[in-house]
Amino acid sequence: MRRELSGWGRFPRVDCAVTAPRDEAALRAAIATGPVIARGNGRAYGDAATQSRGTIEMRHFNRLLAFDPETGQVAAEAGVLLADLIEAFLPRGWFPWVTPGTKFVTLGGAIAADVHGKNHRRDGAFRSCLDWVEVMQQDGSVVRAAPGDDLFEWTVGGMGLTGVILRAGLRLRPVSTGWIRQQMVPAPDLATAMEVFERDTGTYAVAWFDCLGQGASLGRSLVMLGDHATPEGLTEAQRAAPFDIPRRRRLKVPMDAPAFALNRFTLKAFNALYWRAGLRKAGESLVDWDSYFYPLDTIAEWNRIYGRPGFAQFQCVLPLATARPGLEALLKAISASGQGSFLAVLKRLGAQESRFSFPMEGYTLALDFPVSPKALQLLERLDAITVDHGGRFYLAKDSRLRSDTLRASDPRVGAFVEMRETGPRYRFASGQSERIGI
């Protein structure tokens, strides 16, 4: 059937021929029609999982296959959600080793984007917990690949362009409770926030920042540090059931917000309120895992707050040597434009691991902007600042990057395209790959 699809940002929207195979034979037949792209739960923000000529929904490949309680290794199909893993294994004392900011991403999507989390500096990206992947290639054969194999290294972070990820074996993290010991550290400016990141030795670290801050308040942030709590740090009642957490009320955005609802004044008011709320929470507290890792997952269809046109997320990473001046230049450009973001996030990343993945050692900045001609012009300006400071862009969040900008930011593109010329290019392509020429 044909359906209009988009990523989580709801921009761009693409009329796609969609299939949802239930077994490998049907999947093999779908690939033979090429070009196609696999689609998980649609949580890539742009057009990385849309293909007008053939989008393959992987929702029927959603089985947990095996689990080793000694090592924490789970084998699962690509359509399994991280939420499924948590539901099945957290009560047994296991949690994802690496998780992005939503638990509603599929295993296949997490591999294709090589997602990273609040612990990248310490534990790396999703690749670090993968033992093997199985990929259906352009000729319909299924190949298992392990770290060090060319297929593995290009598939992890390869945005689904090496074949259809079918199954994977990954290791989970042993935990003794479902709680996080959080330290909320208010930072009055960007320099202070970066100092907190540089001295932190905990497992997790992430910062919300006020993207409309100016002058002495440029980059004021709330840095949230975290570690998995042990039973000794819980109350007596919590120790009796250490994996039980309060059930969060599930909310839903009922309609697309009107365009006038998001403007400089509402953004400024929201940022001021959020900052004051963070000041009241300064210090150490116990936070349940769902609230710490997935604060937005409790709001169904939260992407509708940006209105019918949708939103574009800008996410870049800047190397350590240029991170501070680069971040200051980005924040000044955003503040001057008046087009701030409710969801402004800063993280410290560790070293690069795989061949075409996003992370490198430095700082990553992520912001959402309602789509408009003015916003798209600002994003072009932010692209240029990023390139000037040696940064690069996260393809899982991209919906509008230009081919020449990608190549100016990332010298690895040539090798990726050369690999694709051996065959995958003619069977696997997305709206994004065609737009940016990979």
GROMACS .gro file of C-alpha atoms in nm:
model
  438
    1MET     CA    1   0.000   0.000   0.000
    2ARG     CA    2   0.100   0.364  -0.026
    3ARG     CA    3   0.113   0.576   0.287
    4GLU     CA    4   0.246   0.915   0.384
    5LEU     CA    5   0.539   0.865   0.621
    6SER     CA    6   0.774   1.091   0.809
    7GLY     CA    7   1.024   1.067   1.089
    8TRP     CA    8   0.956   1.180   1.443
    9GLY     CA    9   1.002   1.541   1.340
   10ARG     CA   10   0.710   1.506   1.092
   11PHE     CA   11   0.928   1.681   0.832
   12PRO     CA   12   0.959   1.604   0.549
   13ARG     CA   13   0.653   1.394   0.468
   14VAL     CA   14   0.698   1.135   0.195
   15ASP     CA   15   0.443   0.932  -0.001
   16CYS     CA   16   0.584   0.578   0.026
   17ALA     CA   17   0.511   0.231  -0.104
   18VAL     CA   18   0.501   0.032   0.221
   19THR     CA   19   0.534  -0.340   0.288
   20ALA     CA   20   0.537  -0.521   0.622
   21PRO     CA   21   0.681  -0.871   0.562
   22ARG     CA   22   0.617  -1.141   0.820
   23ASP     CA   23   0.904  -1.376   0.733
   24GLU     CA   24   1.240  -1.384   0.558
   25ALA     CA   25   1.094  -1.506   0.228
   26ALA     CA   26   0.863  -1.207   0.206
   27LEU     CA   27   1.144  -0.976   0.311
   28ARG     CA   28   1.371  -1.122   0.044
   29ALA     CA   29   1.102  -1.058  -0.218
   30ALA     CA   30   1.062  -0.698  -0.103
   31ILE     CA   31   1.436  -0.634  -0.125
   32ALA     CA   32   1.444  -0.773  -0.479
   33THR     CA   33   1.224  -0.486  -0.598
   34GLY     CA   34   1.481  -0.226  -0.474
   35PRO     CA   35   1.562   0.038  -0.383
   36VAL     CA   36   1.421  -0.009  -0.032
   37ILE     CA   37   1.491   0.098   0.323
   38ALA     CA   38   1.398  -0.076   0.649
   39ARG     CA   39   1.189   0.115   0.901
   40GLY     CA   40   1.161   0.039   1.270
   41ASN     CA   41   0.940   0.252   1.497
   42GLY     CA   42   0.987   0.575   1.301
   43ARG     CA   43   1.197   0.747   1.567
   44ALA     CA   44   1.468   0.880   1.337
   45TYR     CA   45   1.377   1.246   1.314
   46GLY     CA   46   1.392   1.303   0.938
   47ASP     CA   47   1.378   1.094   0.621
   48ALA     CA   48   1.634   0.826   0.712
   49ALA     CA   49   1.364   0.557   0.722
   50THR     CA   50   1.146   0.665   0.430
   51GLN     CA   51   1.177   0.555   0.067
   52SER     CA   52   0.907   0.650  -0.180
   53ARG     CA   53   0.967   0.339  -0.391
   54GLY     CA   54   0.988   0.087  -0.108
   55THR     CA   55   0.975   0.124   0.272
   56ILE     CA   56   0.990  -0.205   0.463
   57GLU     CA   57   0.828  -0.195   0.805
   58MET     CA   58   0.998  -0.440   1.042
   59ARG     CA   59   0.728  -0.451   1.309
   60HIS     CA   60   0.663  -0.825   1.262
   61PHE     CA   61   1.028  -0.912   1.335
   62ASN     CA   62   0.981  -0.850   1.706
   63ARG     CA   63   1.071  -1.167   1.895
   64LEU     CA   64   1.311  -1.214   2.184
   65LEU     CA   65   1.509  -1.526   2.091
   66ALA     CA   66   1.749  -1.618   2.369
   67PHE     CA   67   1.899  -1.492   2.696
   68ASP     CA   68   2.208  -1.592   2.892
   69PRO     CA   69   2.156  -1.503   3.261
   70GLU     CA   70   2.527  -1.547   3.331
   71THR     CA   71   2.654  -1.289   3.081
   72GLY     CA   72   2.343  -1.081   3.022
   73GLN     CA   73   2.354  -1.144   2.648
   74VAL     CA   74   2.018  -1.132   2.473
   75ALA     CA   75   1.948  -1.235   2.113
   76ALA     CA   76   1.654  -1.055   1.955
   77GLU     CA   77   1.500  -0.959   1.625
   78ALA     CA   78   1.542  -0.610   1.488
   79GLY     CA   79   1.186  -0.496   1.556
   80VAL     CA   80   1.215  -0.543   1.932
   81LEU     CA   81   1.191  -0.212   2.119
   82LEU     CA   82   1.428  -0.112   2.396
   83ALA     CA   83   1.109  -0.083   2.602
   84ASP     CA   84   1.052  -0.456   2.542
   85LEU     CA   85   1.402  -0.538   2.668
   86ILE     CA   86   1.350  -0.328   2.980
   87GLU     CA   87   1.011  -0.483   3.053
   88ALA     CA   88   1.148  -0.834   3.014
   89PHE     CA   89   1.485  -0.804   3.183
   90LEU     CA   90   1.492  -0.517   3.434
   91PRO     CA   91   1.292  -0.724   3.689
   92ARG     CA   92   1.574  -0.981   3.655
   93GLY     CA   93   1.842  -0.717   3.721
   94TRP     CA   94   1.945  -0.617   3.367
   95PHE     CA   95   1.922  -0.281   3.186
   96PRO     CA   96   2.037  -0.162   2.841
   97TRP     CA   97   2.407  -0.086   2.841
   98VAL     CA   98   2.349   0.214   2.614
   99THR     CA   99   2.019   0.392   2.558
  100PRO     CA  100   1.915   0.708   2.372
  101GLY     CA  101   1.655   0.949   2.510
  102THR     CA  102   1.359   0.729   2.415
  103LYS     CA  103   1.289   0.365   2.490
  104PHE     CA  104   1.060   0.342   2.187
  105VAL     CA  105   1.343   0.289   1.939
  106THR     CA  106   1.384  -0.055   1.783
  107LEU     CA  107   1.696  -0.265   1.816
  108GLY     CA  108   1.753  -0.236   1.440
  109GLY     CA  109   1.719   0.141   1.454
  110ALA     CA  110   1.959   0.164   1.749
  111ILE     CA  111   2.219  -0.034   1.553
  112ALA     CA  112   2.169   0.155   1.226
  113ALA     CA  113   2.218   0.489   1.403
  114ASP     CA  114   2.472   0.356   1.656
  115VAL     CA  115   2.279   0.549   1.917
  116HIS     CA  116   2.458   0.698   2.214
  117GLY     CA  117   2.340   0.796   2.558
  118LYS     CA  118   2.431   0.993   2.866
  119ASN     CA  119   2.718   0.752   2.934
  120HIS     CA  120   2.902   0.773   2.601
  121ARG     CA  121   3.218   0.919   2.749
  122ARG     CA  122   3.251   0.621   2.980
  123ASP     CA  123   3.087   0.332   2.793
  124GLY     CA  124   3.076   0.425   2.425
  125ALA     CA  125   2.787   0.403   2.180
  126PHE     CA  126   2.557   0.110   2.104
  127ARG     CA  127   2.838  -0.070   1.921
  128SER     CA  128   3.012  -0.126   2.253
  129CYS     CA  129   2.747  -0.374   2.371
  130LEU     CA  130   2.694  -0.556   2.040
  131ASP     CA  131   2.840  -0.905   1.994
  132TRP     CA  132   2.698  -0.976   1.648
  133VAL     CA  133   2.443  -0.867   1.390
  134GLU     CA  134   2.265  -1.058   1.115
  135VAL     CA  135   2.198  -0.867   0.795
  136MET     CA  136   1.999  -0.959   0.485
  137GLN     CA  137   2.205  -0.834   0.192
  138GLN     CA  138   2.113  -0.724  -0.159
  139ASP     CA  139   2.113  -1.081  -0.296
  140GLY     CA  140   1.881  -1.204  -0.020
  141SER     CA  141   2.150  -1.391   0.171
  142VAL     CA  142   2.171  -1.354   0.549
  143VAL     CA  143   2.517  -1.293   0.693
  144ARG     CA  144   2.620  -1.285   1.059
  145ALA     CA  145   2.895  -1.032   1.131
  146ALA     CA  146   3.096  -0.961   1.446
  147PRO     CA  147   3.311  -0.666   1.555
  148GLY     CA  148   3.603  -0.627   1.317
  149ASP     CA  149   3.415  -0.765   1.016
  150ASP     CA  150   3.361  -0.512   0.738
  151LEU     CA  151   2.987  -0.573   0.729
  152PHE     CA  152   2.958  -0.518   1.105
  153GLU     CA  153   3.167  -0.201   1.103
  154TRP     CA  154   2.975  -0.040   0.817
  155THR     CA  155   2.633  -0.156   0.941
  156VAL     CA  156   2.671  -0.005   1.289
  157GLY     CA  157   2.605   0.362   1.222
  158GLY     CA  158   2.538   0.293   0.853
  159MET     CA  159   2.175   0.416   0.866
  160GLY     CA  160   2.034   0.094   0.720
  161LEU     CA  161   2.226   0.135   0.394
  162THR     CA  162   2.425  -0.192   0.407
  163GLY     CA  163   2.119  -0.420   0.417
  164VAL     CA  164   1.825  -0.506   0.640
  165ILE     CA  165   1.925  -0.577   1.000
  166LEU     CA  166   1.739  -0.893   1.106
  167ARG     CA  167   1.877  -0.997   1.443
  168ALA     CA  168   2.147  -0.906   1.692
  169GLY     CA  169   2.317  -1.029   2.004
  170LEU     CA  170   2.382  -0.763   2.266
  171ARG     CA  171   2.489  -0.748   2.629
  172LEU     CA  172   2.280  -0.585   2.900
  173ARG     CA  173   2.411  -0.411   3.212
  174PRO     CA  174   2.367  -0.575   3.554
  175VAL     CA  175   2.184  -0.346   3.798
  176SER     CA  176   2.057  -0.409   4.148
  177THR     CA  177   1.770  -0.156   4.156
  178GLY     CA  178   1.548   0.043   3.924
  179TRP     CA  179   1.661   0.375   4.071
  180ILE     CA  180   1.917   0.637   3.972
  181ARG     CA  181   2.114   0.841   4.222
  182GLN     CA  182   2.099   1.185   4.059
  183GLN     CA  183   2.307   1.493   4.132
  184MET     CA  184   2.152   1.813   3.995
  185VAL     CA  185   2.422   2.078   3.942
  186PRO     CA  186   2.308   2.425   3.833
  187ALA     CA  187   2.569   2.598   3.614
  188PRO     CA  188   2.525   2.973   3.560
  189ASP     CA  189   2.706   2.971   3.225
  190LEU     CA  190   2.855   2.747   2.959
  191ALA     CA  191   3.207   2.751   3.102
  192THR     CA  192   3.083   2.626   3.440
  193ALA     CA  193   2.873   2.354   3.277
  194MET     CA  194   3.176   2.229   3.083
  195GLU     CA  195   3.383   2.228   3.402
  196VAL     CA  196   3.120   2.001   3.562
  197PHE     CA  197   3.135   1.762   3.267
  198GLU     CA  198   3.515   1.754   3.271
  199ARG     CA  199   3.543   1.667   3.639
  200ASP     CA  200   3.253   1.420   3.645
  201THR     CA  201   3.350   1.054   3.695
  202GLY     CA  202   3.000   0.909   3.725
  203THR     CA  203   2.820   0.682   3.481
  204TYR     CA  204   2.575   0.929   3.327
  205ALA     CA  205   2.584   1.301   3.257
  206VAL     CA  206   2.355   1.528   3.056
  207ALA     CA  207   2.261   1.895   3.068
  208TRP     CA  208   1.955   2.097   2.979
  209PHE     CA  209   2.054   2.450   2.890
  210ASP     CA  210   1.880   2.779   2.830
  211CYS     CA  211   1.944   2.845   2.462
  212LEU     CA  212   1.814   3.201   2.489
  213GLY     CA  213   2.064   3.301   2.757
  214GLN     CA  214   2.280   3.600   2.675
  215GLY     CA  215   2.580   3.777   2.822
  216ALA     CA  216   2.683   3.634   3.157
  217SER     CA  217   2.402   3.377   3.134
  218LEU     CA  218   2.508   3.238   2.796
  219GLY     CA  219   2.466   2.861   2.817
  220ARG     CA  220   2.334   2.849   3.173
  221SER     CA  221   2.258   2.485   3.237
  222LEU     CA  222   2.124   2.221   3.468
  223VAL     CA  223   2.371   1.933   3.463
  224MET     CA  224   2.218   1.603   3.573
  225LEU     CA  225   2.472   1.343   3.683
  226GLY     CA  226   2.361   0.990   3.758
  227ASP     CA  227   2.462   0.643   3.874
  228HIS     CA  228   2.258   0.328   3.925
  229ALA     CA  229   2.154   0.321   4.288
  230THR     CA  230   2.233   0.021   4.508
  231PRO     CA  231   1.988  -0.125   4.762
  232GLU     CA  232   2.183   0.040   5.042
  233GLY     CA  233   2.079   0.380   4.910
  234LEU     CA  234   1.706   0.302   4.907
  235THR     CA  235   1.444   0.337   5.175
  236GLU     CA  236   1.330   0.024   5.355
  237ALA     CA  237   1.011   0.013   5.148
  238GLN     CA  238   1.206   0.054   4.824
  239ARG     CA  239   1.454  -0.219   4.920
  240ALA     CA  240   1.165  -0.460   4.958
  241ALA     CA  241   1.086  -0.419   4.587
  242PRO     CA  242   1.393  -0.249   4.433
  243PHE     CA  243   1.271  -0.267   4.074
  244ASP     CA  244   0.922  -0.131   4.139
  245ILE     CA  245   0.894   0.236   4.051
  246PRO     CA  246   0.598   0.478   4.066
  247ARG     CA  247   0.375   0.442   3.762
  248ARG     CA  248   0.389   0.763   3.562
  249ARG     CA  249   0.064   0.900   3.428
  250ARG     CA  250   0.061   0.869   3.050
  251LEU     CA  251  -0.033   1.196   2.883
  252LYS     CA  252  -0.103   1.272   2.518
  253VAL     CA  253  -0.083   1.585   2.307
  254PRO     CA  254  -0.436   1.585   2.160
  255MET     CA  255  -0.379   1.809   1.858
  256ASP     CA  256  -0.119   2.001   1.662
  257ALA     CA  257  -0.028   2.317   1.849
  258PRO     CA  258  -0.104   2.644   1.668
  259ALA     CA  259   0.197   2.823   1.521
  260PHE     CA  260   0.161   3.126   1.749
  261ALA     CA  261   0.203   2.911   2.060
  262LEU     CA  262   0.580   2.882   2.004
  263ASN     CA  263   0.752   3.218   2.003
  264ARG     CA  264   1.037   3.400   2.172
  265PHE     CA  265   0.821   3.501   2.468
  266THR     CA  266   0.680   3.154   2.547
  267LEU     CA  267   1.027   3.003   2.504
  268LYS     CA  268   1.183   3.260   2.734
  269ALA     CA  269   0.914   3.204   2.998
  270PHE     CA  270   0.952   2.825   2.976
  271ASN     CA  271   1.331   2.842   3.007
  272ALA     CA  272   1.308   3.073   3.308
  273LEU     CA  273   1.059   2.844   3.482
  274TYR     CA  274   1.264   2.533   3.405
  275TRP     CA  275   1.580   2.697   3.538
  276ARG     CA  276   1.408   2.796   3.865
  277ALA     CA  277   1.263   2.447   3.903
  278GLY     CA  278   1.611   2.301   3.858
  279LEU     CA  279   1.752   2.531   4.124
  280ARG     CA  280   1.496   2.394   4.371
  281LYS     CA  281   1.608   2.038   4.289
  282ALA     CA  282   1.979   2.108   4.323
  283GLY     CA  283   2.175   1.840   4.505
  284GLU     CA  284   2.132   1.465   4.533
  285SER     CA  285   1.807   1.276   4.494
  286LEU     CA  286   1.671   0.937   4.396
  287VAL     CA  287   1.503   0.929   4.054
  288ASP     CA  288   1.337   0.627   3.895
  289TRP     CA  289   1.497   0.496   3.574
  290ASP     CA  290   1.203   0.596   3.354
  291SER     CA  291   1.208   0.960   3.465
  292TYR     CA  292   1.587   0.991   3.438
  293PHE     CA  293   1.639   0.833   3.098
  294TYR     CA  294   1.307   0.895   2.923
  295PRO     CA  295   1.140   1.211   3.054
  296LEU     CA  296   0.948   1.271   2.730
  297ASP     CA  297   0.825   0.916   2.679
  298THR     CA  298   0.543   0.979   2.921
  299ILE     CA  299   0.393   1.228   2.673
  300ALA     CA  300   0.251   1.046   2.372
  301GLU     CA  301   0.290   1.231   2.042
  302TRP     CA  302   0.484   1.515   2.202
  303ASN     CA  303   0.612   1.601   1.855
  304ARG     CA  304   0.273   1.763   1.789
  305ILE     CA  305   0.364   2.060   2.010
  306TYR     CA  306   0.557   2.198   1.712
  307GLY     CA  307   0.246   2.220   1.498
  308ARG     CA  308   0.145   2.072   1.165
  309PRO     CA  309   0.464   2.179   0.975
  310GLY     CA  310   0.673   1.967   1.212
  311PHE     CA  311   1.016   2.037   1.353
  312ALA     CA  312   1.379   1.992   1.260
  313GLN     CA  313   1.638   1.889   1.513
  314PHE     CA  314   1.990   2.023   1.491
  315GLN     CA  315   2.250   1.799   1.650
  316CYS     CA  316   2.621   1.837   1.602
  317VAL     CA  317   2.935   1.728   1.784
  318LEU     CA  318   3.237   1.957   1.819
  319PRO     CA  319   3.587   1.826   1.897
  320LEU     CA  320   3.735   1.913   2.236
  321ALA     CA  321   3.985   2.161   2.095
  322THR     CA  322   3.715   2.385   1.947
  323ALA     CA  323   3.416   2.289   2.160
  324ARG     CA  324   3.392   2.597   2.379
  325PRO     CA  325   3.430   2.866   2.109
  326GLY     CA  326   3.212   2.660   1.876
  327LEU     CA  327   2.936   2.619   2.132
  328GLU     CA  328   2.951   2.988   2.219
  329ALA     CA  329   2.917   3.081   1.852
  330LEU     CA  330   2.621   2.846   1.808
  331LEU     CA  331   2.445   2.972   2.121
  332LYS     CA  332   2.497   3.337   2.028
  333ALA     CA  333   2.353   3.276   1.681
  334ILE     CA  334   2.051   3.097   1.829
  335SER     CA  335   1.991   3.358   2.098
  336ALA     CA  336   2.021   3.644   1.850
  337SER     CA  337   1.766   3.479   1.622
  338GLY     CA  338   1.509   3.444   1.899
  339GLN     CA  339   1.434   3.093   1.774
  340GLY     CA  340   1.518   2.897   2.082
  341SER     CA  341   1.423   2.543   2.174
  342PHE     CA  342   1.237   2.385   2.464
  343LEU     CA  343   1.452   2.074   2.428
  344ALA     CA  344   1.812   2.193   2.439
  345VAL     CA  345   2.058   1.923   2.543
  346LEU     CA  346   2.435   1.916   2.593
  347LYS     CA  347   2.646   1.603   2.647
  348ARG     CA  348   3.015   1.517   2.670
  349LEU     CA  349   3.111   1.237   2.429
  350GLY     CA  350   3.405   1.000   2.434
  351ALA     CA  351   3.628   0.874   2.156
  352GLN     CA  352   3.508   0.766   1.812
  353GLU     CA  353   3.462   0.389   1.782
  354SER     CA  354   3.306   0.273   1.454
  355ARG     CA  355   3.363   0.369   1.093
  356PHE     CA  356   3.067   0.591   1.016
  357SER     CA  357   2.904   0.664   1.350
  358PHE     CA  358   2.830   1.012   1.478
  359PRO     CA  359   3.018   1.038   1.810
  360MET     CA  360   3.371   1.168   1.848
  361GLU     CA  361   3.544   1.303   2.156
  362GLY     CA  362   3.395   1.640   2.232
  363TYR     CA  363   3.058   1.800   2.306
  364THR     CA  364   2.728   1.737   2.134
  365LEU     CA  365   2.451   1.993   2.120
  366ALA     CA  366   2.090   1.910   2.026
  367LEU     CA  367   1.799   2.151   1.974
  368ASP     CA  368   1.455   2.138   1.811
  369PHE     CA  369   1.315   2.413   1.589
  370PRO     CA  370   0.962   2.440   1.446
  371VAL     CA  371   0.996   2.421   1.068
  372SER     CA  372   0.966   2.760   0.897
  373PRO     CA  373   1.166   2.949   0.632
  374LYS     CA  374   1.329   3.154   0.907
  375ALA     CA  375   1.424   2.844   1.106
  376LEU     CA  376   1.571   2.671   0.802
  377GLN     CA  377   1.787   2.978   0.736
  378LEU     CA  378   1.911   2.968   1.096
  379LEU     CA  379   1.995   2.599   1.061
  380GLU     CA  380   2.208   2.675   0.755
  381ARG     CA  381   2.397   2.926   0.968
  382LEU     CA  382   2.444   2.669   1.246
  383ASP     CA  383   2.572   2.419   0.988
  384ALA     CA  384   2.836   2.668   0.876
  385ILE     CA  385   2.949   2.737   1.234
  386THR     CA  386   2.977   2.364   1.298
  387VAL     CA  387   3.190   2.306   0.988
  388ASP     CA  388   3.411   2.604   1.074
  389HIS     CA  389   3.486   2.444   1.412
  390GLY     CA  390   3.559   2.095   1.283
  391GLY     CA  391   3.228   1.943   1.389
  392ARG     CA  392   2.996   1.694   1.224
  393PHE     CA  393   2.626   1.604   1.223
  394TYR     CA  394   2.405   1.324   1.356
  395LEU     CA  395   2.228   1.162   1.062
  396ALA     CA  396   1.964   1.002   1.286
  397LYS     CA  397   1.839   1.353   1.367
  398ASP     CA  398   1.891   1.510   1.022
  399SER     CA  399   1.606   1.611   0.792
  400ARG     CA  400   1.756   1.887   0.577
  401LEU     CA  401   2.137   1.869   0.559
  402ARG     CA  402   2.295   1.943   0.221
  403SER     CA  403   2.532   1.702   0.049
  404ASP     CA  404   2.816   1.955   0.028
  405THR     CA  405   2.779   2.040   0.398
  406LEU     CA  406   2.802   1.673   0.495
  407ARG     CA  407   3.117   1.627   0.289
  408ALA     CA  408   3.276   1.942   0.428
  409SER     CA  409   3.215   1.814   0.782
  410ASP     CA  410   3.306   1.447   0.752
  411PRO     CA  411   3.602   1.307   0.552
  412ARG     CA  412   3.470   0.952   0.607
  413VAL     CA  413   3.190   1.002   0.355
  414GLY     CA  414   3.408   0.902   0.058
  415ALA     CA  415   3.493   0.560   0.202
  416PHE     CA  416   3.128   0.498   0.291
  417VAL     CA  417   3.013   0.583  -0.062
  418GLU     CA  418   3.287   0.361  -0.209
  419MET     CA  419   3.164   0.069   0.003
  420ARG     CA  420   2.809   0.132  -0.115
  421GLU     CA  421   2.913   0.119  -0.481
  422THR     CA  422   2.990  -0.252  -0.446
  423GLY     CA  423   2.618  -0.329  -0.441
  424PRO     CA  424   2.412  -0.197  -0.148
  425ARG     CA  425   2.351   0.137  -0.321
  426TYR     CA  426   2.128  -0.023  -0.581
  427ARG     CA  427   1.910  -0.213  -0.335
  428PHE     CA  428   1.913   0.005  -0.022
  429ALA     CA  429   1.847   0.379  -0.027
  430SER     CA  430   1.647   0.622   0.182
  431GLY     CA  431   1.512   0.968   0.124
  432GLN     CA  432   1.804   1.091   0.333
  433SER     CA  433   2.073   0.896   0.143
  434GLU     CA  434   1.944   1.028  -0.188
  435ARG     CA  435   1.927   1.385  -0.053
  436ILE     CA  436   2.283   1.388   0.083
  437GLY     CA  437   2.435   1.171  -0.188
  438ILE     CA  438   2.549   0.865   0.004
   0.00000   0.00000   0.00000
